[in-house]
mmCIF file of C-alpha atoms in Angstrom:
data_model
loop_
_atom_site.group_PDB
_atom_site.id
_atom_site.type_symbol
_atom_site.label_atom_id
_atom_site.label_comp_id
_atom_site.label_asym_id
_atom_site.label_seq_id
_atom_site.Cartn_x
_atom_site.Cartn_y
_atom_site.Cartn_z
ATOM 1 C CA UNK A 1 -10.097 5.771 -16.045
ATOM 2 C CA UNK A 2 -9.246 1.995 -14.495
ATOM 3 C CA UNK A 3 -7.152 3.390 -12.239
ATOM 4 C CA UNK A 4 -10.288 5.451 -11.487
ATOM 5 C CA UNK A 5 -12.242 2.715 -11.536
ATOM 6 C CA UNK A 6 -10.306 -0.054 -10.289
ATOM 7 C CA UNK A 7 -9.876 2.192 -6.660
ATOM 8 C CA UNK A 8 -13.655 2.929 -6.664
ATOM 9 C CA UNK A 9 -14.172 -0.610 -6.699
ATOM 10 C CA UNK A 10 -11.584 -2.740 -4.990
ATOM 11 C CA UNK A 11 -11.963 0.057 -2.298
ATOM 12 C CA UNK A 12 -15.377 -0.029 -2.025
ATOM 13 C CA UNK A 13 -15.270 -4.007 -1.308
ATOM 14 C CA UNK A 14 -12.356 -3.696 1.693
ATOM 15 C CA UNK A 15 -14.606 -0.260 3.165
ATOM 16 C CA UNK A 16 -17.234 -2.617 2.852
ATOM 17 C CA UNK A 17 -15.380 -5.862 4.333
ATOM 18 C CA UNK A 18 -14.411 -4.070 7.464
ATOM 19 C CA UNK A 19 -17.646 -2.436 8.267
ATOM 20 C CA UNK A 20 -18.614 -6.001 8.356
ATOM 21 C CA UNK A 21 -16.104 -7.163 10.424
ATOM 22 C CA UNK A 22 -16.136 -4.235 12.626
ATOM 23 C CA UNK A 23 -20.266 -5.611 13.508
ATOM 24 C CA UNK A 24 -18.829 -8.841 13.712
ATOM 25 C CA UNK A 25 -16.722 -7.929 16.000
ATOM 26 C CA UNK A 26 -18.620 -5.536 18.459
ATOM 27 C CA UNK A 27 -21.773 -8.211 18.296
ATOM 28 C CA UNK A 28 -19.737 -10.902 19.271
ATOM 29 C CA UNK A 29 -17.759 -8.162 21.816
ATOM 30 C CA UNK A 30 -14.073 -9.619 20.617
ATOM 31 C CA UNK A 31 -13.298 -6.129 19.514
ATOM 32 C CA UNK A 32 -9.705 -5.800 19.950
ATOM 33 C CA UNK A 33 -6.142 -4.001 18.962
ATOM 34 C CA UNK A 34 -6.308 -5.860 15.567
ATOM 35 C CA UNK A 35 -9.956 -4.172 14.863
ATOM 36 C CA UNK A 36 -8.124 -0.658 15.942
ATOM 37 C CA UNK A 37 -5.503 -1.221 14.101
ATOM 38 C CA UNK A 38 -7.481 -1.961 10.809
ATOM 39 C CA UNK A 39 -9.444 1.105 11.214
ATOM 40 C CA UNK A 40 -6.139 3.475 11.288
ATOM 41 C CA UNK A 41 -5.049 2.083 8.231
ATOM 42 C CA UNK A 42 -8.799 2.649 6.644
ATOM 43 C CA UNK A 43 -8.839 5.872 7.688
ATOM 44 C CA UNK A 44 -5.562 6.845 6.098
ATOM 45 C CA UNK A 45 -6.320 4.926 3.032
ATOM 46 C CA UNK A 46 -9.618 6.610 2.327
ATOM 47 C CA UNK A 47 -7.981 9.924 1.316
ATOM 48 C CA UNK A 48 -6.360 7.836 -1.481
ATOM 49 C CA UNK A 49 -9.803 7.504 -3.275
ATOM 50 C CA UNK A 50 -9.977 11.512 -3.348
ATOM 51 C CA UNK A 51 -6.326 11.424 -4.424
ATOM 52 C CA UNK A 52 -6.785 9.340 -6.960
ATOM 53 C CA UNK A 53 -9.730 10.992 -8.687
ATOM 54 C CA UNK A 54 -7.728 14.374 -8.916
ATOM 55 C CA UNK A 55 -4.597 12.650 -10.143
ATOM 56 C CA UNK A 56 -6.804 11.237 -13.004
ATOM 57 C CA UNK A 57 -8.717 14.088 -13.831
ATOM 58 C CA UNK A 58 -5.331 16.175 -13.914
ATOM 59 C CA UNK A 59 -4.437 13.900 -17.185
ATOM 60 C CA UNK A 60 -2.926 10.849 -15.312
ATOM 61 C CA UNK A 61 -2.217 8.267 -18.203
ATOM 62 C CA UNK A 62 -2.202 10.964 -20.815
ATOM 63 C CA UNK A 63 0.988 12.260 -22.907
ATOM 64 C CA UNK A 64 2.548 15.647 -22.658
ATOM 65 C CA UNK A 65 1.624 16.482 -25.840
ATOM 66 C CA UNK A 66 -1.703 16.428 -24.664
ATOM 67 C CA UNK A 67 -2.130 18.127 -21.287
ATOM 68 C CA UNK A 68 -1.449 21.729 -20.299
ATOM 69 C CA UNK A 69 1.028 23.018 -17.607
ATOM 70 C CA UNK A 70 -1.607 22.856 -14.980
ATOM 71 C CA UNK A 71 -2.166 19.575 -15.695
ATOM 72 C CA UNK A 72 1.218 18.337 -15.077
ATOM 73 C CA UNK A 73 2.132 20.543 -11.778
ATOM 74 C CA UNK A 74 -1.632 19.036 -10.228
ATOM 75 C CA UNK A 75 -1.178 15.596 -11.209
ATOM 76 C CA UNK A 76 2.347 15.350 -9.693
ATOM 77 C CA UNK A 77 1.410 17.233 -6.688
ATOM 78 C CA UNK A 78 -1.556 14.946 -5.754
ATOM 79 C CA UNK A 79 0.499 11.887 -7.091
ATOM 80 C CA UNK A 80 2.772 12.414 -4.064
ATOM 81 C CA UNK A 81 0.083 12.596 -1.452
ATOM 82 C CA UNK A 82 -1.462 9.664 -2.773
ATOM 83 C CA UNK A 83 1.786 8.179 -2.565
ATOM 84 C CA UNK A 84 2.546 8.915 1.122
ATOM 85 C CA UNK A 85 -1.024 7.995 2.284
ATOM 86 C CA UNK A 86 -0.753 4.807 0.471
ATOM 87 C CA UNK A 87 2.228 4.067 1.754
ATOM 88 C CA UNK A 88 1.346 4.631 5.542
ATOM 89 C CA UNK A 89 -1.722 3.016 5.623
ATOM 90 C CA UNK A 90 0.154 -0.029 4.981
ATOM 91 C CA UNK A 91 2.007 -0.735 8.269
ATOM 92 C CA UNK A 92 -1.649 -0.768 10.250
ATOM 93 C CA UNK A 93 -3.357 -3.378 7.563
ATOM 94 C CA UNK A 94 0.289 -5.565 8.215
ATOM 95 C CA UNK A 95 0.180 -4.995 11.772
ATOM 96 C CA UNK A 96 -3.617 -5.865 12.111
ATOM 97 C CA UNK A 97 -3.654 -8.813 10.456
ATOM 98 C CA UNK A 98 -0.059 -9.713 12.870
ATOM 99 C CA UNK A 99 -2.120 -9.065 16.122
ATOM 100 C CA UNK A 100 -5.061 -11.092 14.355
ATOM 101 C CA UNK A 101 -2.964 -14.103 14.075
ATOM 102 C CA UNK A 102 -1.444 -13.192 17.524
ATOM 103 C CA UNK A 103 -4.977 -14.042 19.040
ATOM 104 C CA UNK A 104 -4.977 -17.706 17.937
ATOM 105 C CA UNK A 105 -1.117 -18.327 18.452
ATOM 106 C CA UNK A 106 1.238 -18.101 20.944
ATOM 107 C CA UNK A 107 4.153 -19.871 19.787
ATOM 108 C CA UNK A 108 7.488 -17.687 20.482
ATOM 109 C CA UNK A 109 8.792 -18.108 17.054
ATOM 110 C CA UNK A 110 6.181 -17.383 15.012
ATOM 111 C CA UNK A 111 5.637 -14.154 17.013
ATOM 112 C CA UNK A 112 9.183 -13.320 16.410
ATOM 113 C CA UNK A 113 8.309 -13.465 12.824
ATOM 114 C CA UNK A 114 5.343 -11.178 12.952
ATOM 115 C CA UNK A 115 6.989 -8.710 14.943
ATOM 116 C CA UNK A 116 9.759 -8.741 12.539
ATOM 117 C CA UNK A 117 7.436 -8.260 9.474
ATOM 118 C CA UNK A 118 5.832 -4.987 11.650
ATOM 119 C CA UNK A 119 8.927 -3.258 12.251
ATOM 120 C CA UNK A 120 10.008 -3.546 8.547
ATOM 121 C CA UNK A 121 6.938 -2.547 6.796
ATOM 122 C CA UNK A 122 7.415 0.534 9.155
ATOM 123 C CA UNK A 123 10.930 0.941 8.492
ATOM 124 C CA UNK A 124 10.586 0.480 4.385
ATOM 125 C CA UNK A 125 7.368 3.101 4.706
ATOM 126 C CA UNK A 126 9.471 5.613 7.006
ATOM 127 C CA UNK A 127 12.196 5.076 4.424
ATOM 128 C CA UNK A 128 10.294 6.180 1.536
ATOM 129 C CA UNK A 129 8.684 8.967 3.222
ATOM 130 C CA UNK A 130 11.859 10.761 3.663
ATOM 131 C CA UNK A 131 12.909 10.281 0.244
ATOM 132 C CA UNK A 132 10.007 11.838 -0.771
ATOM 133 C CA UNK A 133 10.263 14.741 1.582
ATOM 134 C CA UNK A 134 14.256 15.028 1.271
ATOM 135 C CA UNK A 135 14.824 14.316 -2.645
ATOM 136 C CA UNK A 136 13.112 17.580 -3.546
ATOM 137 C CA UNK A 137 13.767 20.898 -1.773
ATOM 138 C CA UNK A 138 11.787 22.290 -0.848
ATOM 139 C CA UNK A 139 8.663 19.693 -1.814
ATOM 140 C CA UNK A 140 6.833 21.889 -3.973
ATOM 141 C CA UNK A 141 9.917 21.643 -6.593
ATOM 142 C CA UNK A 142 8.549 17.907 -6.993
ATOM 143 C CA UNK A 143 5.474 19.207 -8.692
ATOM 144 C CA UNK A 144 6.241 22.679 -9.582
ATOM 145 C CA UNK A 145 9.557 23.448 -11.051
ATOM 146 C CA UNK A 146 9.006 27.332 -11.257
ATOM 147 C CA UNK A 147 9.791 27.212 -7.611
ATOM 148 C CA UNK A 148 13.386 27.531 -6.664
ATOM 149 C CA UNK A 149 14.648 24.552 -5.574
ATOM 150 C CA UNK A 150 16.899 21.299 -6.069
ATOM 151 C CA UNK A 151 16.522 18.025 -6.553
ATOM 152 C CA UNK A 152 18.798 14.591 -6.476
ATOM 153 C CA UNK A 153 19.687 12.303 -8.940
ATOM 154 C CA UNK A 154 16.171 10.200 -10.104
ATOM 155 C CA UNK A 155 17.731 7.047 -9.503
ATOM 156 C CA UNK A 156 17.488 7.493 -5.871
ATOM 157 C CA UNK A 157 14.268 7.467 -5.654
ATOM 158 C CA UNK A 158 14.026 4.108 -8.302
ATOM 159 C CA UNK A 159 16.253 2.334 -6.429
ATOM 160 C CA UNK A 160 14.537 2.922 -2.972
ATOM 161 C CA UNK A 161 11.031 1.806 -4.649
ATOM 162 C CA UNK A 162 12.837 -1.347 -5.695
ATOM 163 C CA UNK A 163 13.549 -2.111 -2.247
ATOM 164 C CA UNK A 164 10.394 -1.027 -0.854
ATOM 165 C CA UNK A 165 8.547 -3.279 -3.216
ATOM 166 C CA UNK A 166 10.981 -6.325 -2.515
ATOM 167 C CA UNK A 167 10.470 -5.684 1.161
ATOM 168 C CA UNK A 168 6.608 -5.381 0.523
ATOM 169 C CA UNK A 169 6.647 -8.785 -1.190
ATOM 170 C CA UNK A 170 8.694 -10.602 1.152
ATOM 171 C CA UNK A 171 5.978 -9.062 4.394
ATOM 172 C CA UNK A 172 3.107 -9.970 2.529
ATOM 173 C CA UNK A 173 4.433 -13.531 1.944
ATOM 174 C CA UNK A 174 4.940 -13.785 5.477
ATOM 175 C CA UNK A 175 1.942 -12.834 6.379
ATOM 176 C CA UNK A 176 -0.011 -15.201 4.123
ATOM 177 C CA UNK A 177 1.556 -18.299 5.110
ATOM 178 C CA UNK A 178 2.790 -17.782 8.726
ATOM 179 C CA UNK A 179 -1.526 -17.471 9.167
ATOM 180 C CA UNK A 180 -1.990 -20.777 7.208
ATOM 181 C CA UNK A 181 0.863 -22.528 8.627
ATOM 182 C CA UNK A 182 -0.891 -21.949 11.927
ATOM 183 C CA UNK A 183 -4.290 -22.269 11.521
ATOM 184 C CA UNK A 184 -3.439 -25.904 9.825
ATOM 185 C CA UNK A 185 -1.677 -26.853 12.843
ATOM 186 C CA UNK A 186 -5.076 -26.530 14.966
ATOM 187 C CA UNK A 187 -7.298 -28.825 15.768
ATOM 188 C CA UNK A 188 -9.936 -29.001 13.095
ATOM 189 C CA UNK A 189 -12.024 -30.478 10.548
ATOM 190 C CA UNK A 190 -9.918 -30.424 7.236
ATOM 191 C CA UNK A 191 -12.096 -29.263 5.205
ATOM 192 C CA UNK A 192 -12.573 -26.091 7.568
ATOM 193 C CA UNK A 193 -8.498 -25.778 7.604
ATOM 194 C CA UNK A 194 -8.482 -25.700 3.545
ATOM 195 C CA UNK A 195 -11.297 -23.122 3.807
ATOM 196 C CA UNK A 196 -9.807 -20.517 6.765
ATOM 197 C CA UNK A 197 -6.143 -20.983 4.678
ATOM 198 C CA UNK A 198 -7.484 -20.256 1.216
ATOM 199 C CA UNK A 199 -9.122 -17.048 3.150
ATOM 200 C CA UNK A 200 -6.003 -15.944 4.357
ATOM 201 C CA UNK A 201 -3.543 -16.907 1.549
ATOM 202 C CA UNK A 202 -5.286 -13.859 -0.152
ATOM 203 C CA UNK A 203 -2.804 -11.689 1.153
ATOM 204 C CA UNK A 204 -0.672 -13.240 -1.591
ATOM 205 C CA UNK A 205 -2.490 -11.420 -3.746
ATOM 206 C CA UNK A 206 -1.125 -8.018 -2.301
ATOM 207 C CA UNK A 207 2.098 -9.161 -3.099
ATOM 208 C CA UNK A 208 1.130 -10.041 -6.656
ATOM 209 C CA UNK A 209 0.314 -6.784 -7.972
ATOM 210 C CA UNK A 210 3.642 -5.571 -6.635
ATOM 211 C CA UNK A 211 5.561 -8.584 -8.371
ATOM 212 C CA UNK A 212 3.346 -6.701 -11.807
ATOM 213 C CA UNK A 213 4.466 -3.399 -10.978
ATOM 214 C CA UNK A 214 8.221 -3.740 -10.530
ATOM 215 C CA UNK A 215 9.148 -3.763 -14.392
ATOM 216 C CA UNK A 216 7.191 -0.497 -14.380
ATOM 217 C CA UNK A 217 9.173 1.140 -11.454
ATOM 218 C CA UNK A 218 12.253 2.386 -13.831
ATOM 219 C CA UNK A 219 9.538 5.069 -15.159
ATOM 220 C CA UNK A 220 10.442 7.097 -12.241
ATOM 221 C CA UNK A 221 13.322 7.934 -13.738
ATOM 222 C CA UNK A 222 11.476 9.141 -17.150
ATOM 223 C CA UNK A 223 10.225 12.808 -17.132
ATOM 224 C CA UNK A 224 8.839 12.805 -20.386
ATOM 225 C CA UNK A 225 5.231 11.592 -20.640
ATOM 226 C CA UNK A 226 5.578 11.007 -16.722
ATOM 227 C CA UNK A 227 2.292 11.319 -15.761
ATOM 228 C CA UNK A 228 1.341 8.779 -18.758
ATOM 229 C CA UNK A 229 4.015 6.181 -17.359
ATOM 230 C CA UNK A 230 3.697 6.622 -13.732
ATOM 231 C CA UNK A 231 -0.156 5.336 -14.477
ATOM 232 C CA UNK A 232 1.003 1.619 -14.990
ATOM 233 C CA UNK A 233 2.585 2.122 -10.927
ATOM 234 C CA UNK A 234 -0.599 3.408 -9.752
ATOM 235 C CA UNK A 235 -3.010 0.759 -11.011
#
């Protein structure tokens, strides 16, 4: 139930956050790709709230010895398309807030780095949604093992979260302080500067919660009680 409750809320504040931003926007007509961009990545996100609620009503954080078969073939089944709208809702939110710093900046190296941090949270998302698609064959084998079908060894898929979560921390870095390192550069009142960079060094925070989850990311490998471990990833 946090996970439950932890997506209903967090989610509800950044649904909330851009609605406002999207009337901030439009009234002061500076509606641009950033906005766009923002609102892909919403859109694909928002499925994850359905996802989630499914996932945890199909025993997510509960032992084997506990749930039924159905339980275990649902939870895994919607765990996956929670996972893969997650995951590509990501590159938009990067790539908005890039073309939102791209409006106050042009400097050629700093848009270097931007673009840079774009094409690789695209490259580490496309990455992990073939080894979802390609690790199990066909795909239903992930969730329902009745189904004929093979699989590779578990570690593959451990060891290309790893790097998708080092990746993810290393983008989201870069696009906390590439923003602050800008903005503190421009001419303005310093207390103004401290307040726009504290605003944008939340970002950091994204990157945080994926610093927390890497110790939990060898419980991929672990079928028993997976849908008990794989909770600790989620939240």
């Amino acid at each position: 139930m946090a996970t439950l409750g932890t997506t209903i809320c967090l989610g509800s504040i950044s649904l909330i956050v851009f609605i406002l931003r999207l009337w901030a926007r439009h009234k002061t007509r500076a509606t641009g790709i950033d906005d766009y961009l923002m609102g892909v990545g919403v859109a694909i996100y928002l499925p994850c709230y359905v996802f989630t609620s499914i996932v945890v009503y199909a025993g997510m954080g509960t032992t084997d010895s506990r749930l039924q078969e159905w339980n275990s073939v649902a939870g895994i089944k919607w765990l996956v398309f929670f996972q893969i709208t997650y995951a590509w809702s990501l590159p938009f939110i990067k790539a908005s807030i890039c073309f939102t710093v791209f409006r106050i900046m042009n400097r050629r190296r700093y848009r270097t780095i931007l673009w840079a941090v774009m094409i690789a949270s695209g490259l580490s998302t496309t990455v992990g949604f073939i080894a979802v698609i390609a690790v199990w064959r066909p795909v239903e084998y992930t969730w329902d093992k009745s189904v004929d079908g093979q699989c590779a060894p578990q570690n593959i898929i451990t060891t290309i979260s790893y790097m998708i979560s080092v990746l993810a921390i290393v983008t989201d870095w870069t696009c906390a302080i590439v923003p602050t390192v800008v903005v503190w550069g421009l001419q303005m009142k310093s207390r103004v500067k401290v307040s726009v960079c504290a605003v944008l060094a939340l970002g950091a925070i994204a990157s945080a919660a994926t610093i927390v989850r890497l110790p939990y990311l060898q419980y991929y490998n672990q079928v028993e009680n997976y849908l008990h471990n794989i909770a600790n990833i989620v939240l």
